[in-house]
């Protein structure tokens, strides 16, 4: 798929289906869904470490708590993007196992985003140096 085709995917829908049904839906969420989310975040200038940190917030406090944050990612448009993702995940995140899946998905998004940043040669400008831009 091209970047434009990936950006056209309905990531919140993929999140809902991936959490509810697992199997091929979960595979698509962690594959094309993670890439599409990373592309959207990249276009908004989100740092990989911010997405990875959001995954840690989900792991520690739960998806529902993270969905209620006023700014889950820095910046207005990025925060709205993250609220869309978390809002889609919250109804299906009924316990620790689902929260862990959401956290791992956010970490996958961060890893794809970091790979894109490093591949472009902008690692230093995007807070690079350590894993996930730390």
CSV table of N, CA, C and O in Angstrom, one decimal:
chain,number,residue,atom,x,y,z
A,1,UNK,N,0.8,-1.2,0.0
A,1,UNK,CA,0.0,0.0,0.0
A,1,UNK,C,0.9,1.3,0.0
A,1,UNK,O,1.9,1.3,0.6
A,2,UNK,N,0.4,2.3,-0.6
A,2,UNK,CA,1.1,3.6,-0.6
A,2,UNK,C,0.8,4.3,0.7
A,2,UNK,O,-0.2,3.9,1.4
A,3,UNK,N,1.5,5.3,1.0
A,3,UNK,CA,1.2,6.1,2.2
A,3,UNK,C,-0.2,6.7,2.1
A,3,UNK,O,-0.9,6.7,3.1
A,4,UNK,N,-0.6,7.2,1.0
A,4,UNK,CA,-2.0,7.7,0.8
A,4,UNK,C,-3.0,6.7,1.1
A,4,UNK,O,-4.1,7.0,1.7
A,5,UNK,N,-2.8,5.5,0.6
A,5,UNK,CA,-3.8,4.4,0.8
A,5,UNK,C,-3.8,4.0,2.3
A,5,UNK,O,-4.9,3.8,2.8
A,6,UNK,N,-2.7,4.0,2.9
A,6,UNK,CA,-2.7,3.7,4.4
A,6,UNK,C,-3.3,4.8,5.2
A,6,UNK,O,-4.1,4.6,6.1
A,7,UNK,N,-3.1,6.1,4.8
A,7,UNK,CA,-3.7,7.2,5.5
A,7,UNK,C,-5.2,7.2,5.3
A,7,UNK,O,-5.9,7.8,6.2
A,8,UNK,N,-5.7,6.6,4.3
A,8,UNK,CA,-7.2,6.5,4.1
A,8,UNK,C,-7.9,5.4,5.0
A,8,UNK,O,-9.1,5.4,5.1
A,9,UNK,N,-7.1,4.6,5.6
A,9,UNK,CA,-7.7,3.5,6.5
A,9,UNK,C,-8.3,4.2,7.7
A,9,UNK,O,-7.9,5.2,8.2
A,10,UNK,N,-9.4,3.5,8.1
A,10,UNK,CA,-10.1,3.9,9.3
A,10,UNK,C,-9.5,3.3,10.5
A,10,UNK,O,-9.9,2.2,10.9
A,11,UNK,N,-8.5,3.9,11.1
A,11,UNK,CA,-7.7,3.3,12.2
A,11,UNK,C,-8.6,3.1,13.4
A,11,UNK,O,-8.5,2.0,14.0
A,12,UNK,N,-9.5,4.1,13.8
A,12,UNK,CA,-10.3,3.8,15.0
A,12,UNK,C,-11.2,2.5,14.8
A,12,UNK,O,-11.3,1.7,15.7
A,13,UNK,N,-11.7,2.3,13.6
A,13,UNK,CA,-12.5,1.1,13.3
A,13,UNK,C,-11.6,-0.1,13.4
A,13,UNK,O,-12.0,-1.2,14.0
A,14,UNK,N,-10.3,-0.1,12.9
A,14,UNK,CA,-9.4,-1.2,13.0
A,14,UNK,C,-9.1,-1.5,14.5
A,14,UNK,O,-8.9,-2.6,14.9
A,15,UNK,N,-9.0,-0.4,15.3
A,15,UNK,CA,-8.8,-0.6,16.7
A,15,UNK,C,-9.9,-1.4,17.4
A,15,UNK,O,-9.7,-2.4,18.1
A,16,UNK,N,-11.2,-0.9,17.1
A,16,UNK,CA,-12.3,-1.6,17.7
A,16,UNK,C,-12.4,-3.0,17.3
A,16,UNK,O,-12.6,-3.9,18.1
A,17,UNK,N,-12.2,-3.3,16.0
A,17,UNK,CA,-12.3,-4.7,15.5
A,17,UNK,C,-11.2,-5.5,16.0
A,17,UNK,O,-11.3,-6.7,16.4
A,18,UNK,N,-10.0,-4.9,16.0
A,18,UNK,CA,-8.8,-5.7,16.5
A,18,UNK,C,-8.9,-6.1,18.0
A,18,UNK,O,-8.5,-7.2,18.4
A,19,UNK,N,-9.5,-5.2,18.8
A,19,UNK,CA,-9.7,-5.6,20.2
A,19,UNK,C,-10.9,-6.5,20.4
A,19,UNK,O,-10.8,-7.5,21.2
A,20,UNK,N,-12.0,-6.3,19.6
A,20,UNK,CA,-13.2,-7.1,19.8
A,20,UNK,C,-13.0,-8.6,19.3
A,20,UNK,O,-13.5,-9.5,19.9
A,21,UNK,N,-12.4,-8.7,18.1
A,21,UNK,CA,-12.5,-9.9,17.4
A,21,UNK,C,-11.1,-10.7,17.4
A,21,UNK,O,-11.1,-11.9,17.1
A,22,UNK,N,-10.0,-10.0,17.6
A,22,UNK,CA,-8.7,-10.6,17.5
A,22,UNK,C,-8.4,-11.2,16.2
A,22,UNK,O,-8.9,-10.7,15.1
A,23,UNK,N,-7.7,-12.3,16.1
A,23,UNK,CA,-7.4,-13.0,14.9
A,23,UNK,C,-6.8,-12.1,13.8
A,23,UNK,O,-5.9,-11.3,14.0
A,24,UNK,N,-7.4,-12.2,12.6
A,24,UNK,CA,-7.0,-11.4,11.4
A,24,UNK,C,-7.2,-9.9,11.7
A,24,UNK,O,-6.4,-9.1,11.2
A,25,UNK,N,-8.2,-9.5,12.4
A,25,UNK,CA,-8.4,-8.1,12.7
A,25,UNK,C,-7.3,-7.6,13.6
A,25,UNK,O,-6.8,-6.4,13.4
A,26,UNK,N,-6.8,-8.3,14.5
A,26,UNK,CA,-5.7,-7.9,15.4
A,26,UNK,C,-4.4,-7.8,14.6
A,26,UNK,O,-3.6,-6.9,14.7
A,27,UNK,N,-4.2,-8.8,13.7
A,27,UNK,CA,-3.1,-8.8,12.8
A,27,UNK,C,-3.1,-7.5,11.9
A,27,UNK,O,-2.0,-6.8,11.8
A,28,UNK,N,-4.2,-7.2,11.4
A,28,UNK,CA,-4.3,-6.0,10.5
A,28,UNK,C,-4.1,-4.7,11.4
A,28,UNK,O,-3.4,-3.8,10.9
A,29,UNK,N,-4.6,-4.7,12.6
A,29,UNK,CA,-4.3,-3.6,13.5
A,29,UNK,C,-2.9,-3.3,13.8
A,29,UNK,O,-2.4,-2.2,13.7
A,30,UNK,N,-2.1,-4.4,14.0
A,30,UNK,CA,-0.7,-4.3,14.4
A,30,UNK,C,0.2,-4.2,13.1
A,30,UNK,O,1.3,-3.8,13.2
A,31,UNK,N,-0.4,-4.4,11.9
A,31,UNK,CA,0.3,-4.2,10.7
A,31,UNK,C,-0.1,-2.9,10.0
A,31,UNK,O,0.5,-1.9,10.4
A,32,UNK,N,-1.0,-3.0,9.1
A,32,UNK,CA,-1.4,-1.8,8.4
A,32,UNK,C,-1.9,-0.7,9.3
A,32,UNK,O,-1.7,0.5,9.1
A,33,UNK,N,-2.6,-1.0,10.4
A,33,UNK,CA,-3.2,-0.1,11.3
A,33,UNK,C,-2.1,0.7,12.0
A,33,UNK,O,-2.2,1.9,12.2
A,34,UNK,N,-1.0,0.0,12.5
A,34,UNK,CA,0.1,0.7,13.1
A,34,UNK,C,0.8,1.6,12.2
A,34,UNK,O,1.2,2.7,12.5
A,35,UNK,N,1.0,1.2,10.9
A,35,UNK,CA,1.7,2.0,10.0
A,35,UNK,C,0.8,3.2,9.6
A,35,UNK,O,1.4,4.4,9.6
A,36,UNK,N,-0.5,3.1,9.4
A,36,UNK,CA,-1.3,4.2,9.1
A,36,UNK,C,-1.3,5.2,10.3
A,36,UNK,O,-1.3,6.4,10.1
A,37,UNK,N,-1.4,4.7,11.5
A,37,UNK,CA,-1.4,5.6,12.7
A,37,UNK,C,0.0,6.3,12.8
A,37,UNK,O,0.0,7.5,13.1
A,38,UNK,N,1.1,5.7,12.5
A,38,UNK,CA,2.4,6.3,12.5
A,38,UNK,C,2.5,7.4,11.4
A,38,UNK,O,3.0,8.5,11.7
A,39,UNK,N,1.9,7.1,10.3
A,39,UNK,CA,1.9,8.1,9.2
A,39,UNK,C,1.1,9.4,9.6
A,39,UNK,O,1.6,10.5,9.4
A,40,UNK,N,0.0,9.1,10.2
A,40,UNK,CA,-0.9,10.3,10.6
A,40,UNK,C,-0.1,11.1,11.7
A,40,UNK,O,-0.1,12.3,11.7
A,41,UNK,N,0.5,10.4,12.7
A,41,UNK,CA,1.2,11.0,13.7
A,41,UNK,C,2.4,11.8,13.2
A,41,UNK,O,2.7,12.9,13.5
A,42,UNK,N,3.1,11.2,12.2
A,42,UNK,CA,4.3,11.8,11.6
A,42,UNK,C,3.9,13.1,10.9
A,42,UNK,O,4.6,14.1,11.0
A,43,UNK,N,2.8,13.1,10.2
A,43,UNK,CA,2.3,14.3,9.5
A,43,UNK,C,2.0,15.5,10.5
A,43,UNK,O,2.0,16.6,10.1
A,44,UNK,N,1.7,15.1,11.7
A,44,UNK,CA,1.4,16.1,12.7
A,44,UNK,C,2.7,16.5,13.6
A,44,UNK,O,2.6,17.3,14.5
A,45,UNK,N,3.8,15.9,13.2
A,45,UNK,CA,5.1,16.2,13.9
A,45,UNK,C,5.2,15.6,15.3
A,45,UNK,O,6.0,16.0,16.1
A,46,UNK,N,4.5,14.5,15.5
A,46,UNK,CA,4.5,13.8,16.8
A,46,UNK,C,5.8,13.0,16.9
A,46,UNK,O,6.3,12.4,16.0
A,47,UNK,N,6.5,13.1,18.1
A,47,UNK,CA,7.7,12.4,18.3
A,47,UNK,C,7.4,10.9,18.7
A,47,UNK,O,6.4,10.7,19.4
A,48,UNK,N,8.2,10.0,18.2
A,48,UNK,CA,8.0,8.6,18.6
A,48,UNK,C,7.9,8.4,20.1
A,48,UNK,O,7.1,7.6,20.6
A,49,UNK,N,8.8,9.1,20.9
A,49,UNK,CA,8.8,8.9,22.3
A,49,UNK,C,7.5,9.3,22.9
A,49,UNK,O,7.1,8.8,24.0
A,50,UNK,N,6.8,10.3,22.3
A,50,UNK,CA,5.5,10.7,22.9
A,50,UNK,C,4.4,9.6,22.8
A,50,UNK,O,3.6,9.3,23.7
A,51,UNK,N,4.4,8.9,21.6
A,51,UNK,CA,3.5,7.8,21.4
A,51,UNK,C,3.9,6.6,22.4
A,51,UNK,O,3.0,6.0,23.0
A,52,UNK,N,5.2,6.3,22.5
A,52,UNK,CA,5.7,5.3,23.4
A,52,UNK,C,5.3,5.6,24.8
A,52,UNK,O,4.8,4.7,25.6
A,53,UNK,N,5.4,6.9,25.2
A,53,UNK,CA,5.0,7.3,26.6
A,53,UNK,C,3.5,7.1,26.8
A,53,UNK,O,3.1,6.6,27.8
A,54,UNK,N,2.7,7.4,25.8
A,54,UNK,CA,1.3,7.2,25.9
A,54,UNK,C,1.0,5.7,26.1
A,54,UNK,O,0.1,5.4,26.9
A,55,UNK,N,1.7,4.9,25.4
A,55,UNK,CA,1.6,3.4,25.7
A,55,UNK,C,1.8,3.1,27.1
A,55,UNK,O,1.1,2.2,27.7
A,56,UNK,N,2.8,3.7,27.7
A,56,UNK,CA,3.2,3.4,29.1
A,56,UNK,C,2.0,4.0,30.0
A,56,UNK,O,1.7,3.4,31.0
A,57,UNK,N,1.5,5.1,29.7
A,57,UNK,CA,0.3,5.7,30.4
A,57,UNK,C,-0.8,4.7,30.4
A,57,UNK,O,-1.4,4.4,31.4
A,58,UNK,N,-1.1,4.1,29.2
A,58,UNK,CA,-2.2,3.1,29.1
A,58,UNK,C,-1.9,1.9,30.0
A,58,UNK,O,-2.7,1.4,30.7
A,59,UNK,N,-0.6,1.5,29.9
A,59,UNK,CA,-0.2,0.3,30.7
A,59,UNK,C,-0.4,0.5,32.2
A,59,UNK,O,-0.8,-0.3,32.9
A,60,UNK,N,-0.1,1.7,32.6
A,60,UNK,CA,-0.1,2.0,34.1
A,60,UNK,C,-1.5,2.4,34.6
A,60,UNK,O,-1.9,2.0,35.7
A,61,UNK,N,-2.3,3.1,33.8
A,61,UNK,CA,-3.5,3.7,34.2
A,61,UNK,C,-4.8,3.1,33.5
A,61,UNK,O,-5.9,3.3,34.0
A,62,UNK,N,-4.6,2.5,32.4
A,62,UNK,CA,-5.7,1.9,31.7
A,62,UNK,C,-6.1,2.8,30.5
A,62,UNK,O,-5.8,4.0,30.5
A,63,UNK,N,-6.7,2.1,29.5
A,63,UNK,CA,-7.1,2.8,28.3
A,63,UNK,C,-8.2,3.9,28.6
A,63,UNK,O,-8.1,5.0,28.1
A,64,UNK,N,-9.1,3.5,29.5
A,64,UNK,CA,-10.2,4.5,29.8
A,64,UNK,C,-9.7,5.7,30.4
A,64,UNK,O,-10.1,6.8,30.1
A,65,UNK,N,-8.7,5.6,31.3
A,65,UNK,CA,-8.2,6.7,32.0
A,65,UNK,C,-7.4,7.6,31.0
A,65,UNK,O,-7.5,8.8,30.9
A,66,UNK,N,-6.6,6.9,30.1
A,66,UNK,CA,-5.9,7.7,29.1
A,66,UNK,C,-6.8,8.4,28.1
A,66,UNK,O,-6.5,9.5,27.7
A,67,UNK,N,-7.9,7.8,27.8
A,67,UNK,CA,-8.9,8.4,26.9
A,67,UNK,C,-9.5,9.7,27.5
A,67,UNK,O,-9.9,10.6,26.7
A,68,UNK,N,-9.4,9.9,28.8
A,68,UNK,CA,-10.0,11.1,29.4
A,68,UNK,C,-9.0,12.2,29.6
A,68,UNK,O,-9.3,13.3,30.0
A,69,UNK,N,-7.7,11.9,29.2
A,69,UNK,CA,-6.7,13.0,29.3
A,69,UNK,C,-7.0,14.1,28.4
A,69,UNK,O,-7.4,13.9,27.2
A,70,UNK,N,-6.8,15.3,28.8
A,70,UNK,CA,-7.1,16.5,28.0
A,70,UNK,C,-6.1,16.6,26.8
A,70,UNK,O,-6.5,17.1,25.7
A,71,UNK,N,-4.9,16.1,26.9
A,71,UNK,CA,-3.9,16.2,25.9
A,71,UNK,C,-3.0,14.9,25.9
A,71,UNK,O,-1.9,14.9,26.4
A,72,UNK,N,-3.6,13.8,25.4
A,72,UNK,CA,-2.8,12.5,25.5
A,72,UNK,C,-1.5,12.6,24.6
A,72,UNK,O,-0.6,11.8,24.9
A,73,UNK,N,-1.5,13.4,23.6
A,73,UNK,CA,-0.2,13.7,22.8
A,73,UNK,C,-0.1,15.2,22.8
A,73,UNK,O,-1.1,15.9,22.7
A,74,UNK,N,1.1,15.7,22.8
A,74,UNK,CA,1.3,17.2,22.7
A,74,UNK,C,0.8,17.8,21.4
A,74,UNK,O,1.1,17.3,20.3
A,75,UNK,N,0.0,18.9,21.6
A,75,UNK,CA,-0.5,19.6,20.4
A,75,UNK,C,-1.9,19.3,20.2
A,75,UNK,O,-2.4,18.2,20.4
A,76,UNK,N,-2.7,20.3,19.8
A,76,UNK,CA,-4.1,20.1,19.6
A,76,UNK,C,-4.5,19.0,18.6
A,76,UNK,O,-5.3,18.2,18.9
A,77,UNK,N,-3.9,19.1,17.4
A,77,UNK,CA,-4.3,18.0,16.4
A,77,UNK,C,-3.8,16.7,16.8
A,77,UNK,O,-4.5,15.7,16.6
A,78,UNK,N,-2.6,16.6,17.4
A,78,UNK,CA,-2.1,15.3,17.8
A,78,UNK,C,-2.9,14.7,19.0
A,78,UNK,O,-3.2,13.5,19.0
A,79,UNK,N,-3.3,15.6,19.9
A,79,UNK,CA,-4.2,15.2,21.0
A,79,UNK,C,-5.5,14.6,20.5
A,79,UNK,O,-6.0,13.6,21.0
A,80,UNK,N,-6.1,15.3,19.5
A,80,UNK,CA,-7.4,14.8,18.9
A,80,UNK,C,-7.2,13.5,18.2
A,80,UNK,O,-8.0,12.6,18.4
A,81,UNK,N,-6.1,13.3,17.6
A,81,UNK,CA,-5.8,12.0,16.9
A,81,UNK,C,-5.7,10.9,18.0
A,81,UNK,O,-6.3,9.8,17.8
A,82,UNK,N,-4.9,11.2,19.1
A,82,UNK,CA,-4.8,10.2,20.1
A,82,UNK,C,-6.2,9.9,20.8
A,82,UNK,O,-6.5,8.8,21.2
A,83,UNK,N,-7.0,11.0,21.0
A,83,UNK,CA,-8.3,10.8,21.6
A,83,UNK,C,-9.2,9.9,20.7
A,83,UNK,O,-9.9,9.1,21.2
A,84,UNK,N,-9.0,10.0,19.4
A,84,UNK,CA,-9.8,9.1,18.5
A,84,UNK,C,-9.4,7.7,18.7
A,84,UNK,O,-10.2,6.8,18.8
A,85,UNK,N,-8.1,7.5,18.7
A,85,UNK,CA,-7.6,6.1,18.9
A,85,UNK,C,-8.0,5.5,20.3
A,85,UNK,O,-8.6,4.4,20.4
A,86,UNK,N,-7.8,6.3,21.3
A,86,UNK,CA,-8.2,5.8,22.7
A,86,UNK,C,-9.7,5.7,22.9
A,86,UNK,O,-10.1,4.8,23.5
A,87,UNK,N,-10.4,6.6,22.3
A,87,UNK,CA,-11.9,6.5,22.4
A,87,UNK,C,-12.4,5.3,21.7
A,87,UNK,O,-13.4,4.7,22.1
A,88,UNK,N,-11.8,4.9,20.6
A,88,UNK,CA,-12.2,3.7,19.9
A,88,UNK,C,-11.8,2.4,20.7
A,88,UNK,O,-12.5,1.4,20.7
A,89,UNK,N,-10.7,2.5,21.4
A,89,UNK,CA,-10.2,1.4,22.2
A,89,UNK,C,-10.9,1.2,23.5
A,89,UNK,O,-11.1,0.1,24.0
A,90,UNK,N,-11.4,2.3,24.1
A,90,UNK,CA,-11.9,2.3,25.5
A,90,UNK,C,-13.0,1.3,25.7
A,90,UNK,O,-13.0,0.6,26.7
A,91,UNK,N,-14.1,1.3,24.9
A,91,UNK,CA,-15.2,0.3,25.1
A,91,UNK,C,-14.7,-1.1,25.1
A,91,UNK,O,-15.3,-1.9,25.8
A,92,UNK,N,-13.7,-1.4,24.3
A,92,UNK,CA,-13.3,-2.8,24.2
A,92,UNK,C,-12.2,-3.2,25.3
A,92,UNK,O,-11.9,-4.4,25.4
A,93,UNK,N,-11.7,-2.2,25.9
A,93,UNK,CA,-10.6,-2.4,26.9
A,93,UNK,C,-11.3,-2.6,28.3
A,93,UNK,O,-11.5,-1.7,29.1
A,94,UNK,N,-11.6,-3.8,28.6
A,94,UNK,CA,-12.4,-4.2,29.8
A,94,UNK,C,-11.5,-4.7,30.9
A,94,UNK,O,-12.0,-5.1,32.0
A,95,UNK,N,-10.2,-4.7,30.7
A,95,UNK,CA,-9.3,-5.3,31.7
A,95,UNK,C,-7.9,-5.1,31.4
A,95,UNK,O,-7.5,-4.5,30.4
A,96,UNK,N,-7.1,-5.7,32.2
A,96,UNK,CA,-5.6,-5.5,32.0
A,96,UNK,C,-5.1,-6.1,30.7
A,96,UNK,O,-4.3,-5.5,30.1
A,97,UNK,N,-5.7,-7.2,30.3
A,97,UNK,CA,-5.2,-7.8,29.0
A,97,UNK,C,-5.5,-6.9,27.8
A,97,UNK,O,-4.6,-6.8,27.0
A,98,UNK,N,-6.6,-6.3,27.8
A,98,UNK,CA,-7.0,-5.4,26.7
A,98,UNK,C,-6.1,-4.1,26.8
A,98,UNK,O,-5.7,-3.6,25.7
A,99,UNK,N,-5.9,-3.6,28.0
A,99,UNK,CA,-5.1,-2.4,28.2
A,99,UNK,C,-3.7,-2.8,27.7
A,99,UNK,O,-3.0,-1.9,27.0
A,100,UNK,N,-3.2,-3.9,28.0
A,100,UNK,CA,-1.8,-4.3,27.5
A,100,UNK,C,-1.8,-4.4,26.0
A,100,UNK,O,-0.8,-4.0,25.4
A,101,UNK,N,-2.8,-4.9,25.3
A,101,UNK,CA,-2.9,-4.9,23.9
A,101,UNK,C,-2.8,-3.5,23.3
A,101,UNK,O,-2.1,-3.2,22.4
A,102,UNK,N,-3.6,-2.6,23.9
A,102,UNK,CA,-3.6,-1.2,23.4
A,102,UNK,C,-2.2,-0.6,23.6
A,102,UNK,O,-1.7,0.1,22.8
A,103,UNK,N,-1.6,-0.8,24.8
A,103,UNK,CA,-0.2,-0.3,25.1
A,103,UNK,C,0.8,-0.9,24.1
A,103,UNK,O,1.6,-0.1,23.5
A,104,UNK,N,0.7,-2.2,23.8
A,104,UNK,CA,1.6,-2.8,22.8
A,104,UNK,C,1.4,-2.2,21.4
A,104,UNK,O,2.3,-2.0,20.7
A,105,UNK,N,0.1,-1.9,21.0
A,105,UNK,CA,-0.2,-1.3,19.7
A,105,UNK,C,0.4,0.1,19.7
A,105,UNK,O,1.1,0.4,18.7
A,106,UNK,N,0.3,0.9,20.7
A,106,UNK,CA,0.9,2.2,20.7
A,106,UNK,C,2.4,2.1,20.6
A,106,UNK,O,3.0,2.9,19.9
A,107,UNK,N,3.0,1.2,21.2
A,107,UNK,CA,4.4,1.0,21.1
A,107,UNK,C,4.8,0.5,19.7
A,107,UNK,O,5.9,1.0,19.2
A,108,UNK,N,4.0,-0.2,19.0
A,108,UNK,CA,4.2,-0.6,17.6
A,108,UNK,C,4.1,0.6,16.8
A,108,UNK,O,5.0,0.8,15.9
A,109,UNK,N,3.2,1.5,17.0
A,109,UNK,CA,3.1,2.8,16.3
A,109,UNK,C,4.3,3.6,16.5
A,109,UNK,O,4.9,4.1,15.5
A,110,UNK,N,4.8,3.7,17.7
A,110,UNK,CA,6.0,4.4,18.0
A,110,UNK,C,7.2,3.9,17.3
A,110,UNK,O,8.1,4.6,16.8
A,111,UNK,N,7.3,2.5,17.3
A,111,UNK,CA,8.4,1.9,16.6
A,111,UNK,C,8.4,2.2,15.1
A,111,UNK,O,9.5,2.5,14.5
A,112,UNK,N,7.3,2.1,14.5
A,112,UNK,CA,7.2,2.5,13.0
A,112,UNK,C,7.5,3.9,12.8
A,112,UNK,O,8.3,4.3,11.9
A,113,UNK,N,7.0,4.8,13.7
A,113,UNK,CA,7.3,6.2,13.6
A,113,UNK,C,8.8,6.5,13.7
A,113,UNK,O,9.4,7.2,13.0
A,114,UNK,N,9.4,5.8,14.7
A,114,UNK,CA,10.9,5.9,14.9
A,114,UNK,C,11.7,5.4,13.7
A,114,UNK,O,12.6,6.1,13.3
A,115,UNK,N,11.3,4.3,13.1
A,115,UNK,CA,11.9,3.8,11.9
A,115,UNK,C,11.8,4.8,10.8
A,115,UNK,O,12.8,5.0,10.1
A,116,UNK,N,10.7,5.4,10.6
A,116,UNK,CA,10.5,6.4,9.5
A,116,UNK,C,11.4,7.6,9.8
A,116,UNK,O,12.1,8.1,8.9
A,117,UNK,N,11.5,8.0,11.0
A,117,UNK,CA,12.3,9.2,11.4
A,117,UNK,C,13.8,8.9,11.1
A,117,UNK,O,14.5,9.6,10.4
A,118,UNK,N,14.2,7.7,11.5
A,118,UNK,CA,15.6,7.3,11.3
A,118,UNK,C,16.0,7.1,9.9
A,118,UNK,O,17.1,7.4,9.4
A,119,UNK,N,15.0,6.5,9.1
A,119,UNK,CA,15.3,6.2,7.7
A,119,UNK,C,15.4,7.5,6.9
A,119,UNK,O,16.2,7.6,6.0
A,120,UNK,N,14.6,8.5,7.3
A,120,UNK,CA,14.7,9.8,6.6
A,120,UNK,C,16.0,10.5,7.0
A,120,UNK,O,16.4,11.6,6.4
A,121,UNK,N,16.7,10.1,8.0
A,121,UNK,CA,18.0,10.7,8.4
A,121,UNK,C,17.7,11.9,9.3
A,121,UNK,O,18.6,12.7,9.5
A,122,UNK,N,16.5,11.9,9.9
A,122,UNK,CA,16.2,13.0,10.8
A,122,UNK,C,16.2,12.6,12.3
A,122,UNK,O,15.7,13.3,13.1
A,123,UNK,N,16.9,11.5,12.6
A,123,UNK,CA,17.0,11.0,14.0
A,123,UNK,C,17.4,12.0,15.0
A,123,UNK,O,16.8,12.2,16.0
A,124,UNK,N,18.4,12.8,14.7
A,124,UNK,CA,18.9,13.8,15.6
A,124,UNK,C,17.8,14.9,15.8
A,124,UNK,O,17.7,15.4,16.9
A,125,UNK,N,17.1,15.3,14.8
A,125,UNK,CA,16.2,16.4,14.9
A,125,UNK,C,14.9,16.0,15.6
A,125,UNK,O,14.1,16.8,16.0
A,126,UNK,N,14.6,14.7,15.7
A,126,UNK,CA,13.4,14.3,16.3
A,126,UNK,C,13.6,13.7,17.6
A,126,UNK,O,12.9,12.9,18.1
A,127,UNK,N,14.7,14.1,18.3
A,127,UNK,CA,14.9,13.6,19.7
A,127,UNK,C,15.6,12.2,19.7
A,127,UNK,O,15.5,11.5,20.6
A,128,UNK,N,16.2,11.8,18.5
A,128,UNK,CA,16.8,10.5,18.4
A,128,UNK,C,17.9,10.3,19.3
A,128,UNK,O,18.4,11.2,20.1
A,129,UNK,N,18.5,9.2,19.3
A,129,UNK,CA,19.6,8.8,20.1
A,129,UNK,C,19.4,7.5,20.8
A,129,UNK,O,20.3,6.7,20.9
A,130,UNK,N,18.2,7.3,21.4
A,130,UNK,CA,18.0,6.1,22.1
A,130,UNK,C,16.8,5.4,21.4
A,130,UNK,O,16.2,5.8,20.5
A,131,UNK,N,16.3,4.3,22.1
A,131,UNK,CA,15.2,3.6,21.6
A,131,UNK,C,13.9,4.5,21.6
A,131,UNK,O,13.7,5.3,22.5
A,132,UNK,N,13.2,4.5,20.5
A,132,UNK,CA,12.0,5.3,20.4
A,132,UNK,C,12.2,6.8,20.6
A,132,UNK,O,11.3,7.5,21.1
A,133,UNK,N,13.3,7.3,20.2
A,133,UNK,CA,13.6,8.7,20.3
A,133,UNK,C,13.9,9.2,21.7
A,133,UNK,O,13.9,10.4,21.9
A,134,UNK,N,14.2,8.3,22.6
A,134,UNK,CA,14.4,8.8,24.0
A,134,UNK,C,15.7,9.5,24.1
A,134,UNK,O,16.6,9.3,23.4
